[in-house]
XYZ file of C-alpha atoms in Angstrom:
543
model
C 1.833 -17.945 -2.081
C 0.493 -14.526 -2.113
C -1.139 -14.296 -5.497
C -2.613 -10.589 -5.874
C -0.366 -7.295 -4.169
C -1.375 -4.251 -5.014
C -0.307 -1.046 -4.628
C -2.917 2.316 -3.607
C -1.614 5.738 -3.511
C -3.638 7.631 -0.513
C -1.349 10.727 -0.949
C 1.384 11.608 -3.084
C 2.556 15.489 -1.959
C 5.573 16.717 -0.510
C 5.436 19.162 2.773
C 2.146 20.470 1.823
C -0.644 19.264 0.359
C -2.653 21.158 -3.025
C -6.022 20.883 -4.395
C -5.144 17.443 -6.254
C -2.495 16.111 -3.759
C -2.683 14.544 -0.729
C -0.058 13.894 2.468
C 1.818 11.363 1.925
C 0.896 7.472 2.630
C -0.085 4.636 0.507
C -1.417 1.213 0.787
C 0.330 -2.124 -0.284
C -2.798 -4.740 -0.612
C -1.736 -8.689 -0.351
C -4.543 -11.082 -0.914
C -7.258 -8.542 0.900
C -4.734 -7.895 3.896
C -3.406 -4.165 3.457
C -0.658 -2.524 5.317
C -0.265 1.021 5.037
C 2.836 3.256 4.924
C 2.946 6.517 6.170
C 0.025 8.541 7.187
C 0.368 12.264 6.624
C -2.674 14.492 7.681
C -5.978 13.147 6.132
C -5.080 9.561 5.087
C -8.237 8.341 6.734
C -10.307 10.225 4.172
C -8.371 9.292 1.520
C -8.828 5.603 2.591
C -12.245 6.331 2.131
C -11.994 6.981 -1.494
C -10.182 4.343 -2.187
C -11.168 0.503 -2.835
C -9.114 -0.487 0.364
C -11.143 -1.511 3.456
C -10.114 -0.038 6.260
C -10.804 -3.367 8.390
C -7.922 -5.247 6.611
C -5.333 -2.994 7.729
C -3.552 -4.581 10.228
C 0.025 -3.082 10.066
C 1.477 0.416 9.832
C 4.852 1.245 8.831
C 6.528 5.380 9.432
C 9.024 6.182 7.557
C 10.412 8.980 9.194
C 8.426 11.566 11.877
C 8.496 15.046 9.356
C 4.444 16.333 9.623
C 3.219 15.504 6.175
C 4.183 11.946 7.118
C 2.842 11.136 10.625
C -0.251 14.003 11.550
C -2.965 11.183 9.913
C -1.318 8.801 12.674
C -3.393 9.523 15.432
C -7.136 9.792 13.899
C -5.909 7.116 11.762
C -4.740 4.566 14.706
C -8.189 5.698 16.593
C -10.672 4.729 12.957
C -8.513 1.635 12.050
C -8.600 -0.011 15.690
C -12.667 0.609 15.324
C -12.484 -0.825 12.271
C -10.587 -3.947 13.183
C -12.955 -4.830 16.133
C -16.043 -3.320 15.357
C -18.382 -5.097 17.604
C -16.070 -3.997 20.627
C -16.276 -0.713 19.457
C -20.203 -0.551 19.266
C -20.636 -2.339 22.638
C -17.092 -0.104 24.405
C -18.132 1.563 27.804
C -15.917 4.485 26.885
C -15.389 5.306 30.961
C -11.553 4.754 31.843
C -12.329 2.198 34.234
C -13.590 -0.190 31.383
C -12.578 -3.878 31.482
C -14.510 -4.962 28.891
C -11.999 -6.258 26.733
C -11.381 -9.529 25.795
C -7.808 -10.071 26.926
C -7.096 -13.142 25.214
C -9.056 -12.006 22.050
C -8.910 -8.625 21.427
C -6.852 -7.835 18.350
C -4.095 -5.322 18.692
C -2.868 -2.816 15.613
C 1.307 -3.011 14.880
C 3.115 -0.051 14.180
C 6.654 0.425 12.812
C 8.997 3.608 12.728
C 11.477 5.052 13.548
C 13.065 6.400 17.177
C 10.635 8.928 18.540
C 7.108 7.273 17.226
C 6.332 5.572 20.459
C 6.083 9.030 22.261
C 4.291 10.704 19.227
C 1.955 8.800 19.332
C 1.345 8.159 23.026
C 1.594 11.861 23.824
C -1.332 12.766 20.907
C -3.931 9.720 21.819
C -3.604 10.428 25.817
C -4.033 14.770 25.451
C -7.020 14.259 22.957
C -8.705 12.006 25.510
C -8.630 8.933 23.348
C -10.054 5.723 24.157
C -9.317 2.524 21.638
C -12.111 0.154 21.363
C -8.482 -2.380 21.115
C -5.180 -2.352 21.630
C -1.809 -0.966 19.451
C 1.739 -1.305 19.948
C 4.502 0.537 18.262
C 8.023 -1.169 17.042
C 10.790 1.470 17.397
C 13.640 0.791 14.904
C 16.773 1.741 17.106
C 19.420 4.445 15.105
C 22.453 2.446 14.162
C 25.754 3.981 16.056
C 27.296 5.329 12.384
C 24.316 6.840 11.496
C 23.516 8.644 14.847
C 26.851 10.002 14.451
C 26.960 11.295 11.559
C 23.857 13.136 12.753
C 25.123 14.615 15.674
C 28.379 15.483 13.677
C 26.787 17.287 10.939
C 24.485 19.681 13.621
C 26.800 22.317 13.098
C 24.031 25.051 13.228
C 23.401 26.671 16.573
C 19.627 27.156 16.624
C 19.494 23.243 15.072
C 21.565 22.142 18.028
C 18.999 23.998 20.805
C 16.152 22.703 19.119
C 17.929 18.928 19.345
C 18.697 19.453 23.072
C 15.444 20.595 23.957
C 13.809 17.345 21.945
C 15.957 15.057 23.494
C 15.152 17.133 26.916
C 11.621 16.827 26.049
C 11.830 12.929 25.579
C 13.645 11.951 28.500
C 10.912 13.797 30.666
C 8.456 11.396 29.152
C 8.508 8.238 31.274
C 8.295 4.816 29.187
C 7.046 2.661 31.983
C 3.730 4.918 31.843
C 1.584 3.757 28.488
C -1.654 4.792 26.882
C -4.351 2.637 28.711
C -4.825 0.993 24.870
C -1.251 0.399 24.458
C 0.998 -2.226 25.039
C 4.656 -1.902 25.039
C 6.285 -3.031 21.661
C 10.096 -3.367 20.845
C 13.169 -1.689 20.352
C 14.420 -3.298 17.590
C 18.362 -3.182 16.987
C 19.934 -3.188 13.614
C 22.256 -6.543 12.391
C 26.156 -5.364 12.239
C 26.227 -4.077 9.206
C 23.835 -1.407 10.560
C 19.863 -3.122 8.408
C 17.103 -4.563 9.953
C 16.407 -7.681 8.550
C 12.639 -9.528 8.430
C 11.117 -7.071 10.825
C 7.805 -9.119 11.028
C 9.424 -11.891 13.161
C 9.453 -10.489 16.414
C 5.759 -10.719 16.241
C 5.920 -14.558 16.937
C 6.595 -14.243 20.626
C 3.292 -12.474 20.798
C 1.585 -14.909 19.076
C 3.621 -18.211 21.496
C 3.986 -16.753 24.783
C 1.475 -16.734 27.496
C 3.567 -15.604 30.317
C 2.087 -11.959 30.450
C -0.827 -9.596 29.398
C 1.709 -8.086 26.613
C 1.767 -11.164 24.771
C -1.760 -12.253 24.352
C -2.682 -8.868 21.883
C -2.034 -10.247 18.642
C -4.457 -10.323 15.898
C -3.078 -13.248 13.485
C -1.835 -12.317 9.850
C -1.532 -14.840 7.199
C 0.552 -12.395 5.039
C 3.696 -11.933 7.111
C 4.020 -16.039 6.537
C 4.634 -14.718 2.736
C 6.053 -11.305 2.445
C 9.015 -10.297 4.975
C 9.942 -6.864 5.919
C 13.388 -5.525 5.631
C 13.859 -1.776 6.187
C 17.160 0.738 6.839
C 17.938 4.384 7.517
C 18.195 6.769 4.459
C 19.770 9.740 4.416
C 17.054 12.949 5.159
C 17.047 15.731 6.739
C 15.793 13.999 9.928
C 16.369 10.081 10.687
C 14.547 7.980 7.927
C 13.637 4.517 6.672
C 13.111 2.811 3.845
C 11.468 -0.963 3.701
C 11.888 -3.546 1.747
C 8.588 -6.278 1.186
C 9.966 -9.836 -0.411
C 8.386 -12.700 -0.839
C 9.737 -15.889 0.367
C 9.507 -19.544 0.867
C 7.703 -19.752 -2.079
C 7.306 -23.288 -4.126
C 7.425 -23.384 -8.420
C 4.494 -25.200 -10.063
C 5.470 -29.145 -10.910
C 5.390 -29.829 -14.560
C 3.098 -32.568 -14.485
C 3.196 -33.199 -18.339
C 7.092 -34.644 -16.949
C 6.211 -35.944 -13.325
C 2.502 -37.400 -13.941
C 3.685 -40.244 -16.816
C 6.523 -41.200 -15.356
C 5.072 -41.957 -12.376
C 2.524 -43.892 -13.430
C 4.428 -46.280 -15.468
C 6.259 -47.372 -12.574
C 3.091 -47.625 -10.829
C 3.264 -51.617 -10.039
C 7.091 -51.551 -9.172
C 5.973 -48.838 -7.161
C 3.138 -50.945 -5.203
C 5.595 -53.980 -4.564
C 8.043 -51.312 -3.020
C 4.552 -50.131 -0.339
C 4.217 -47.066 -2.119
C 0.939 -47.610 -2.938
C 0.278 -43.784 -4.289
C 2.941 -43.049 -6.833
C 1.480 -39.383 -7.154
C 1.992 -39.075 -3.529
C 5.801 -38.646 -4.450
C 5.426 -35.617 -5.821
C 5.851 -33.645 -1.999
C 9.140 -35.377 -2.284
C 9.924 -33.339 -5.134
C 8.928 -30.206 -3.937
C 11.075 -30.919 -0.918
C 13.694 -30.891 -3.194
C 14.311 -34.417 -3.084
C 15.979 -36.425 -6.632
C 13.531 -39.386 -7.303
C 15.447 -42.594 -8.703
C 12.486 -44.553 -10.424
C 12.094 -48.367 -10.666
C 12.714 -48.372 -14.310
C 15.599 -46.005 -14.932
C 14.164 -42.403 -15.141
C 15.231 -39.754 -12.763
C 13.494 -36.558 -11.607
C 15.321 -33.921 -10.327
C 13.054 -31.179 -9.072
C 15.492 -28.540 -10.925
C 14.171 -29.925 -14.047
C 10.202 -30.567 -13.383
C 9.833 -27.728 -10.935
C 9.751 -24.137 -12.911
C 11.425 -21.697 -10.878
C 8.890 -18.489 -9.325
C 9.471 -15.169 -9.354
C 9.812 -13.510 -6.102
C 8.265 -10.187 -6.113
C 10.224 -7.306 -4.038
C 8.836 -4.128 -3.881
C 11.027 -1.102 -2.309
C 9.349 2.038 -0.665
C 11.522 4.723 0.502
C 10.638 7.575 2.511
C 11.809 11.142 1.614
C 16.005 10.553 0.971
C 18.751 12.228 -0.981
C 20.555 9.066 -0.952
C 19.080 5.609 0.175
C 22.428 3.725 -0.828
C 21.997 2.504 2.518
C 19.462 0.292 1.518
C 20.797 -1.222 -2.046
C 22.471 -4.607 -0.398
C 18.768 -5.449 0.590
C 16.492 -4.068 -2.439
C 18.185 -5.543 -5.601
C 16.751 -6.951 -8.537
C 13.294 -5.557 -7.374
C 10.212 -5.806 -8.870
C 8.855 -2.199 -8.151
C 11.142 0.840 -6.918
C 8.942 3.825 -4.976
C 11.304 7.034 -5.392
C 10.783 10.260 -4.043
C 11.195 13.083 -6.854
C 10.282 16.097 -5.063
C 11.822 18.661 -7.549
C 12.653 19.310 -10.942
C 15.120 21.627 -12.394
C 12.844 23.452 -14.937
C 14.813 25.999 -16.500
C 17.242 26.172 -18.912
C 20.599 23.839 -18.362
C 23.424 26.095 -19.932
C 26.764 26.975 -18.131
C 26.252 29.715 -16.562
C 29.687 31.420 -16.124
C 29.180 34.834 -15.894
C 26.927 34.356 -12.488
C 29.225 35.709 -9.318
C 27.346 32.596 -7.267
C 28.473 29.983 -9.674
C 32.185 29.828 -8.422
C 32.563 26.340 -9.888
C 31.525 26.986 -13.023
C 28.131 24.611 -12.592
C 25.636 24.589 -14.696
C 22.097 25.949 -13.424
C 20.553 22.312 -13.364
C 23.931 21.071 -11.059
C 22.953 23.873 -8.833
C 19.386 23.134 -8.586
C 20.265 19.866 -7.847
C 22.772 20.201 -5.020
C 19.966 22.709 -3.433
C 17.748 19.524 -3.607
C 20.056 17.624 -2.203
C 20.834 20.038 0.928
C 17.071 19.996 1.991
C 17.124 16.096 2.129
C 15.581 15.454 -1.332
C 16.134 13.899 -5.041
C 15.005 14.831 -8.446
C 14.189 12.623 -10.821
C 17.339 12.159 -12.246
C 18.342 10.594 -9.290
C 15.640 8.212 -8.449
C 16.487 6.889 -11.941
C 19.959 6.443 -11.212
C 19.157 4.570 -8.097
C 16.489 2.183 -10.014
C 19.432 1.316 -12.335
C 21.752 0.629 -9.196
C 19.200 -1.661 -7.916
C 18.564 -3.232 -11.619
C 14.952 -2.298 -10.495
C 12.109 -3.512 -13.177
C 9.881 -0.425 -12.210
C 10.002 2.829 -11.247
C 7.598 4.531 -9.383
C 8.050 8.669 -8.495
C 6.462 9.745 -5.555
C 6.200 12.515 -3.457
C 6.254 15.660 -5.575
C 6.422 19.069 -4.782
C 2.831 20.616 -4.653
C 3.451 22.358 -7.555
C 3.140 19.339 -10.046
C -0.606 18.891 -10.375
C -2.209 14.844 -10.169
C -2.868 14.421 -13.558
C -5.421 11.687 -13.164
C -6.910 13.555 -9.703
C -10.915 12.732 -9.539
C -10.691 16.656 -9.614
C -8.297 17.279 -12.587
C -9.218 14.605 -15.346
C -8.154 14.762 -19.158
C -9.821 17.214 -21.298
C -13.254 16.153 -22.185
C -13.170 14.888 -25.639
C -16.964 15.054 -25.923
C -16.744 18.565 -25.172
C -18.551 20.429 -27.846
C -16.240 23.332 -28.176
C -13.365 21.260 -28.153
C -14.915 18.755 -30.868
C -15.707 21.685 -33.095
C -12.658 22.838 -33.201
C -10.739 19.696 -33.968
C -13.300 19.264 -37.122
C -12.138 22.981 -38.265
C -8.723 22.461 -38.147
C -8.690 18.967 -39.903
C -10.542 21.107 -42.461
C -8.123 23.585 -42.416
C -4.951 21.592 -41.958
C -2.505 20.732 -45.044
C -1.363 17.791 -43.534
C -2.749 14.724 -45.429
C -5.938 13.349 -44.477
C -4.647 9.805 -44.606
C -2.190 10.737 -41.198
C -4.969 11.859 -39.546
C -7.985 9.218 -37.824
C -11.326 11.015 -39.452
C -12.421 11.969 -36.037
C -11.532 11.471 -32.367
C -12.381 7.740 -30.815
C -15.148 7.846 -28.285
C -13.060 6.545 -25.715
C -9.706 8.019 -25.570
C -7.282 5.149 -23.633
C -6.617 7.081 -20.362
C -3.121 6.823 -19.278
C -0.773 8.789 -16.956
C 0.108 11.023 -19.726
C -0.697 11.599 -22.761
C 0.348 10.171 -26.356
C 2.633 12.713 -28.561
C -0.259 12.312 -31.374
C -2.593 13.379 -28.510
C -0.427 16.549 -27.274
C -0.085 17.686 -30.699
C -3.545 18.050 -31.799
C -4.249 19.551 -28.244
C -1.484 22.100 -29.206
C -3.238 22.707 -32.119
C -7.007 23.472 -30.567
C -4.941 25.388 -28.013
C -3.301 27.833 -30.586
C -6.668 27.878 -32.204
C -8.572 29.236 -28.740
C -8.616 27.178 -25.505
C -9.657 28.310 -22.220
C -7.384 28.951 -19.753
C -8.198 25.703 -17.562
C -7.816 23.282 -20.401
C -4.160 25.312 -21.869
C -3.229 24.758 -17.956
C -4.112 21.117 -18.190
C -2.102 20.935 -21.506
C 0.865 22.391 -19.339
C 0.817 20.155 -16.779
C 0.859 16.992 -18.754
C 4.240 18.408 -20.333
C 5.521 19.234 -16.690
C 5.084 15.779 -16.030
C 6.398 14.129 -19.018
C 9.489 16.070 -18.623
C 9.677 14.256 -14.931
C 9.522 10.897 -16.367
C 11.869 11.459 -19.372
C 14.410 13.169 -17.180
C 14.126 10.042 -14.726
C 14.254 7.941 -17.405
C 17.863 9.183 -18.795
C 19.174 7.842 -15.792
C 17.247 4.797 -15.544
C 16.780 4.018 -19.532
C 14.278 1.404 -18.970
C 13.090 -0.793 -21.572
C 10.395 1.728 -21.923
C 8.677 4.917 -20.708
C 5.891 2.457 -19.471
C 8.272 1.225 -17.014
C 8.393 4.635 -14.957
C 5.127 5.726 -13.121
C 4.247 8.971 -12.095
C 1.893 8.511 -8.821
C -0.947 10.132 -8.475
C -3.396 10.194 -5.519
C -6.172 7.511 -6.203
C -3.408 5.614 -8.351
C -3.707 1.893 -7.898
C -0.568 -0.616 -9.205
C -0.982 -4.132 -9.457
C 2.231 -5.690 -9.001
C 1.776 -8.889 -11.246
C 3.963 -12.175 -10.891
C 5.351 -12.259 -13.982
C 5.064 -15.987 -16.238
C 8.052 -18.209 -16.641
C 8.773 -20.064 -19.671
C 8.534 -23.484 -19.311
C 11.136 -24.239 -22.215
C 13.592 -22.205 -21.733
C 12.869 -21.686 -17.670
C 13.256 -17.751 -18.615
C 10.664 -15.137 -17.465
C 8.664 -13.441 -19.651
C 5.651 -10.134 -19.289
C 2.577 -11.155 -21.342
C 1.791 -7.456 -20.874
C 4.018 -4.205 -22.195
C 3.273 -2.529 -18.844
C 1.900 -3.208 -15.228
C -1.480 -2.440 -14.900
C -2.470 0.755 -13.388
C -6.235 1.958 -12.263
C -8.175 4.613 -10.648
C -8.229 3.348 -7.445
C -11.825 4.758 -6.736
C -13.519 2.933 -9.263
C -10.791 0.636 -10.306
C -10.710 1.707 -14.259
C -7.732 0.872 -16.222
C -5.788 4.024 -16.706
């Protein structure tokens, strides 16, 4: 049973990255084993930052092949294969006639994506000269038929259409039977019939069984994928993409041993005489699922002494303006990752009199439909497709570089400790008419840091900032209402049980995805906190 996942944001940014934002990938952490998704240009570095060791990731999963997802790949694949063998690094003869590997031993790095990764990836490590001090292997989910026609369907642009031929062109000139010295052939994997790929991770078995050939010795074991499965499906993008799906399974509930233990032992002796000289030892029979029929009468049914666990599912979707696609295989989960890429910011009256608006839509119907034809969503509909799922969480990712990271190592909260600010706080409770009993005699030491601020909070900062802020702190106030209006716009689609339920990511954001407790009365799960945790993944502080 995986006790501890965690969740690391390395990057956060849409198409281009800004002075708080990075490209997009993050890291999902499960017992010390981390397995990264996505890799957009300088993920390594942001690894770096972060509390996540780069020697316990083992698996990488692509969501779709747009730059900002995929340009980390390669200097990513070439650190993390370093990392993962480090003593074959230091000792590598980097000549191209090396045999110093370890074939039976040497660990090799899985990678997941979609149709077209393999040949990325080959085609960047063999022009920049690359040598791998082990191996890697990339898992190429095959287009289902309905979705690779709608694709070729809807190419009704000319200059779209050349550009397609010339790709596909480019890829059949690239023969498959000629790999990366480092790399060993992984698989096509084809989709069920209803078009999803179900537990991904099991194809890696044949590796780790088979002896028959050099392919199937480079496996580096990995005690998660006995506890999480992968699921994953095409969205719909702009280009072919995937979202996955990480569920736990095969999991066993904790025995109520106030119920089994007595029992038990007060059919001890009838026990004995029946060679069951370990009453206790009957417990595995329960959590086989196997009704015990005591000696004296009682009966325990593992429904009743066995509390049921929560299985934690947590849903990552690459860049989409509609993952419906996926919904059969991500209800009821725990944590929802959402792109929100854009925000209608304006103002949302009719706007009849516009010669454009030949429906009559409103200016907010329009932004969104623009959204929507560049293969995006807006908050309003990642919090629609939370409450599809019935999701518990929501977490909106991927923003447009406009949106700044409010909790960036670069961009904190205003500095309550600042002098300035702290004398003018003082002057205006002086000069305020509110009564002094509404208002805390002076600002705590230690403001609770969270991923936006309290409305008590913004309106004193309102008030300093009509009474003479700089420029820098009025543009931090600004950007903590951009980003409230996110989440409360998500959140009138979603109407969670509260705002703490929808998470804006940040670079550096780290999100511990808790099991949650069960009742062992009433068998019913309840939160002993208000909200999941969330920390600066640097230095792990509670935001």
């Amino acid at each position: 049973m995986a006790n501890t996942i965690d969740i690391t944001f390395l990057g956060t940014s849409s198409a281009q990255p800004s002075t708080t934002r990075n490209h997009s990938s993050l890291g999902v952490r499960v017992n010390g084993t981390v397995w990264l998704f996505d890799a957009g240009e300088g993920t390594q570095r942001q690894l770096m930052y972060s509390t996540l060791k780069l020697g316990k990731v083992n698996k990488v999963f692509i969501t779709h092949l747009h730059g900002d997802h995929i340009y980390g790949l390669p200097g990513l694949v070439c650190t993390l294969t370093a990392a993962l063998n480090p003593q074959n690094h230091m000792d590598r003869n980097w000549d191209e006639e090396d045999t110093t590997k370890d074939p039976e031993n040497t660990p090799c790095l899985e990678i997941y994506g979609p149709v077209g990764l393999r040949n990325y990836l080959r085609s960047a490590l063999t022009f920049s000269y690359s040598r791998l001090p082990i191996y890697y292997r990339v898992h190429e989910l095959v287009l289902p038929e309905q979705e690779s026609k709608e694709i070729e369907e809807g190419n009704t642009s000319p200059d779209k259409q050349n550009f397609l031929d010339m790709r596909e062109r480019f890829s059949q000139q690239l023969k498959s039977d000629v790999l990366h010295p480092d790399e060993l052939l992984g698989e096509d994997i084809q989709p069920d019939d209803d078009g999803l790929f179900r537990d991904l991770l099991q194809i890696e078995k044949k590796y780790e069984t088979s002896s028959d050939n050099k392919n199937s010795k480079k496996f580096k074991g990995d005690p998660v994928k006995d506890k999480i499965c992968v699921h994953a499906s095409y969205i719909k993008h702009s280009v072919p993409a995937l979202g996955y799906v990480l569920e736990e399974y095969g999991l066993e509930g904790n025995i109520r041993m106030e119920l089994v233990k007595p029992a038990l032992l007060r059919n001890k002796d009838s026990l004995v005489a029946q060679g069951i000289t370990q009453p206790l030892s009957l417990i595995r029979e329960l959590k086989r699922g196997k009704i015990l029929n005591l000696p004296d009468g009682t009966t325990l049914d593992p429904k009743d002494v066995i509390t049921p666990t929560e299985k934690r599912k947590i849903v990552i979707l690459g860049d989409t303006n509609n993952p419906s696609k996926i919904a059969p295989l991500a209800q009821n989960s725990t944590i929802l990752i959402h792109e929100a890429t854009n925000m209608y910011e304006g103002s949302e009256k009719t706007q009849s009199d516009d010669i454009n608006n030949e429906n009559n839509l409103n200016a907010s119907e329009q932004y969104r439909i623009k959204v929507i034809s560049r293969g995006h969503s807006t908050p309003e509909m990642a919090g629609a497709f939370a409450s599809q799922l019935n999701a518990q969480y929501l977490i909106l990712n991927h923003f447009s570089s406009r949106y700044a990271s409010l909790n960036h190592n670069a961009i904190l909260q205003p500095d309550w400790n600042d002098q300035n600010i702290k004398a003018e706080v003082e002057r205006i409770y002086q000069e305020s008419t509110v009564s002094s009993q509404s208002l805390p005699p002076q600002l705590p030491n230690n403001v609770s840091k969270r991923d936006l601020l309290s409305k008590k909070e913004k309106e004193l900062l309102q008030e300093v900032n009509e009474h003479g802020l700089t420029i820098d702190k009025q543009k931090i106030v600004n950007d903590w209402e951009v980003m409230e209006k996110i989440r409360n716009k998500a959140a009138s689609t979603f109407q969670p049980r509260s705002l703490d339920h929808i998470i804006l990511a940040d670079d550096y954001l780290q999100v511990e995805c808790n099991r949650q407790k069960v009742n062992s009365d009433t068998s019913s799960s309840v939160t002993t906190n208000s909200s999941i945790p969330v920390f600066r993944a640097w230095n792990h502080e509670l935001i």
